[in-house]
Amino acid sequence: MVGLEGASSSNVASMTPAPVCIWDGIQVNDPEPISPIPAYAFEAMPQHSVGPGSIDSDVMHMVRRLSLKEKVGQMTQIEVGQLIDCNGELNRTAVEYWIDEWKVGSFLETPANHGGKYNWYSPKSFGAFTDAVQKIALERGSKIPVIWGLDSVRGANYVKGATIFPAGIATAATFNPQFAYDAGRIAAKDTRAAGVHWAFAPILDLAVNKLWSRTYENFGEDPYLASKMGAASVNGYQGDYKHDRSRVAACMKHFIGYGYPFDGSDRANRHIAAHELLEYYVPPFKAAIDAGVSTAMESYGVVNGEAVTISNYYLRKLLREQLGFKGMLVTDWGEINSQATMYKTAKDLTQATLLALERTSIDMSMVADDSSFANITVGLVKRGAVSDSRLDESVARILQLKKDLGLFKHPFTDQALASTVGSAQDIEAARDAVRESVTLLKNSDNILPLNKYEKVLFVGPTLNSTRYMGGGWNIHWQGPSDAEGDAIYQGFGDTVIKGVQQVTGT
């Protein structure tokens, strides 16, 4: 069964007959139209959002009532591809398996990136998908609502019709935190419109090594500027997330030092002097914590010879004790297992899981494709290698987050939010950010501004391409495919040529 790939139980394959596969695997456009209202009420940027606090007594009571397997399930996050059948539809049997067998408390990603039938899901279609999963979670297993995570890093870039904002490096080039706030605020409501409660943003790595392929995602290399932009972004995403159901949980990432791989290649080792780490790389995260960020994501790889994912210093002493972070901490994709499979900092998955739980304050493992973390953690607790109190610490933070987001009272999508997705107001906010991000470095002989009646040659294959202009985190992680081209935008996108034509009339 396609939807159950990666599940370790030998009984999974016999749970139900394999579905009849009639789909050719070619994704199509979501037919749901986007008809936004022209404008809506929008509040001013607050000085700071409401942040995580102490654990409520009713949450602790809930934690104590959970079984071992239910606690571990809350600490497990599975990607959406495990829930999709060979026809690109929701595989309800797979959902029931993950909820019943492993009590999974969180899912992530968009179906469009993992075999769903649509290449870009509208708020209505995305919300119907997440609501169907939520309904199963409330009726089976632990009967606790799931929290859904998504990389809404530059607007709700995975939601059809949502306004895609400039990347972090361009937003920073405005030198105006209002634009970071606007992008986060609009991303939050558009993300929540799709039934998703948690945005994996803002990205607060310092873009120190320009060879690094992820430089564009961040707010540059200036700690002060990144701190100001990061705090404003947290305010935008989160605001009063404990009462405002058009907000999401923000997630500062990637803690820490991810932006300085020694040779520029992703996940390469980072060699950063201790005083430089504290003076330059820590401040943006401290600013996000002071702004009330509710979650954090740890970094890939190794800093100064120490793997971050299993580091007591980075993920307990520095993050929790010195910086005072009280929120929920999630790993990046498969990073606990990668200690054994990629970095060789653990001899096997069991040792990798033990080190992560024993040394750090990680609360949730983005596993994301199998039941290894859940299965191994249950075994570690049963044999006394990991204490039950260690699980309680993490599960309490996870359930408190779910309570703060209103999931126990309002677990399903607010369909009214869909009417604001892609509004003229949002589009103008993004265009304002683009205008302010343009930086003039040189103007020899006052060649600019151009006269619209001059003869000007525009050169390059990307002039008439929305997807190339959009870059990454743009419908898909690396942008639309060659096969999808610009057609995937269904008329929503701009190009340089369109802009020239609008200005010149020719």
mmCIF file of N, CA and C in Angstrom, residues 30 43 89 112 140 158 183 194 196 221 226 229 235 264 395 404 409 435 469 493 496:
data_model
loop_
_atom_site.group_PDB
_atom_site.id
_atom_site.type_symbol
_atom_site.label_atom_id
_atom_site.label_comp_id
_atom_site.label_asym_id
_atom_site.label_seq_id
_atom_site.Cartn_x
_atom_site.Cartn_y
_atom_site.Cartn_z
ATOM 1 N N ASP A 30 -5.538 22.380 -9.248
ATOM 2 C CA ASP A 30 -6.705 22.346 -8.378
ATOM 3 C C ASP A 30 -7.782 23.221 -9.022
ATOM 4 N N GLU A 43 -4.907 44.956 11.683
ATOM 5 C CA GLU A 43 -4.457 45.721 12.841
ATOM 6 C C GLU A 43 -3.004 46.162 12.681
ATOM 7 N N GLU A 89 -4.991 10.547 -3.558
ATOM 8 C CA GLU A 89 -6.054 10.903 -2.618
ATOM 9 C C GLU A 89 -5.627 10.567 -1.182
ATOM 10 N N ALA A 112 0.830 18.406 -2.226
ATOM 11 C CA ALA A 112 1.379 18.700 -3.551
ATOM 12 C C ALA A 112 2.836 18.274 -3.687
ATOM 13 N N ARG A 140 -10.136 8.512 17.016
ATOM 14 C CA ARG A 140 -9.370 7.278 17.207
ATOM 15 C C ARG A 140 -8.093 7.560 18.007
ATOM 16 N N TYR A 158 2.776 27.635 -0.121
ATOM 17 C CA TYR A 158 2.276 26.330 -0.535
ATOM 18 C C TYR A 158 0.752 26.301 -0.678
ATOM 19 N N ALA A 183 4.458 40.322 5.908
ATOM 20 C CA ALA A 183 4.608 38.996 5.289
ATOM 21 C C ALA A 183 4.191 37.903 6.265
ATOM 22 N N ALA A 194 -5.881 27.103 5.406
ATOM 23 C CA ALA A 194 -5.708 25.752 4.864
ATOM 24 C C ALA A 194 -5.753 24.676 5.950
ATOM 25 N N VAL A 196 -3.833 24.615 8.644
ATOM 26 C CA VAL A 196 -2.480 24.418 9.166
ATOM 27 C C VAL A 196 -2.252 25.413 10.289
ATOM 28 N N GLU A 221 23.393 39.041 6.764
ATOM 29 C CA GLU A 221 24.460 38.641 7.683
ATOM 30 C C GLU A 221 24.650 39.607 8.852
ATOM 31 N N ALA A 226 18.983 41.311 11.261
ATOM 32 C CA ALA A 226 18.279 40.029 11.344
ATOM 33 C C ALA A 226 17.435 39.941 12.611
ATOM 34 N N MET A 229 14.284 42.236 12.041
ATOM 35 C CA MET A 229 13.383 41.595 11.084
ATOM 36 C C MET A 229 12.762 40.326 11.668
ATOM 37 N N ASN A 235 6.125 38.550 15.403
ATOM 38 C CA ASN A 235 4.904 39.287 15.722
ATOM 39 C C ASN A 235 3.843 39.097 14.644
ATOM 40 N N GLY A 264 30.556 26.035 1.933
ATOM 41 C CA GLY A 264 29.359 26.487 1.235
ATOM 42 C C GLY A 264 28.338 25.418 0.967
ATOM 43 N N VAL A 395 6.108 16.310 26.238
ATOM 44 C CA VAL A 395 4.685 16.175 25.907
ATOM 45 C C VAL A 395 3.897 17.345 26.489
ATOM 46 N N ASP A 404 -2.814 26.374 23.433
ATOM 47 C CA ASP A 404 -2.653 27.790 23.136
ATOM 48 C C ASP A 404 -3.187 28.141 21.753
ATOM 49 N N LYS A 409 -10.524 23.271 21.320
ATOM 50 C CA LYS A 409 -11.856 23.853 21.165
ATOM 51 C C LYS A 409 -12.221 24.092 19.701
ATOM 52 N N ARG A 435 9.171 46.746 -4.103
ATOM 53 C CA ARG A 435 9.641 48.075 -4.483
ATOM 54 C C ARG A 435 10.717 48.579 -3.519
ATOM 55 N N MET A 469 11.692 33.980 -11.477
ATOM 56 C CA MET A 469 11.718 35.189 -10.661
ATOM 57 C C MET A 469 11.360 34.857 -9.218
ATOM 58 N N GLY A 493 0.652 35.044 -11.486
ATOM 59 C CA GLY A 493 2.020 35.527 -11.352
ATOM 60 C C GLY A 493 2.365 36.710 -12.243
ATOM 61 N N VAL A 496 8.881 40.039 -15.441
ATOM 62 C CA VAL A 496 9.540 41.297 -15.769
ATOM 63 C C VAL A 496 8.945 41.893 -17.042
#
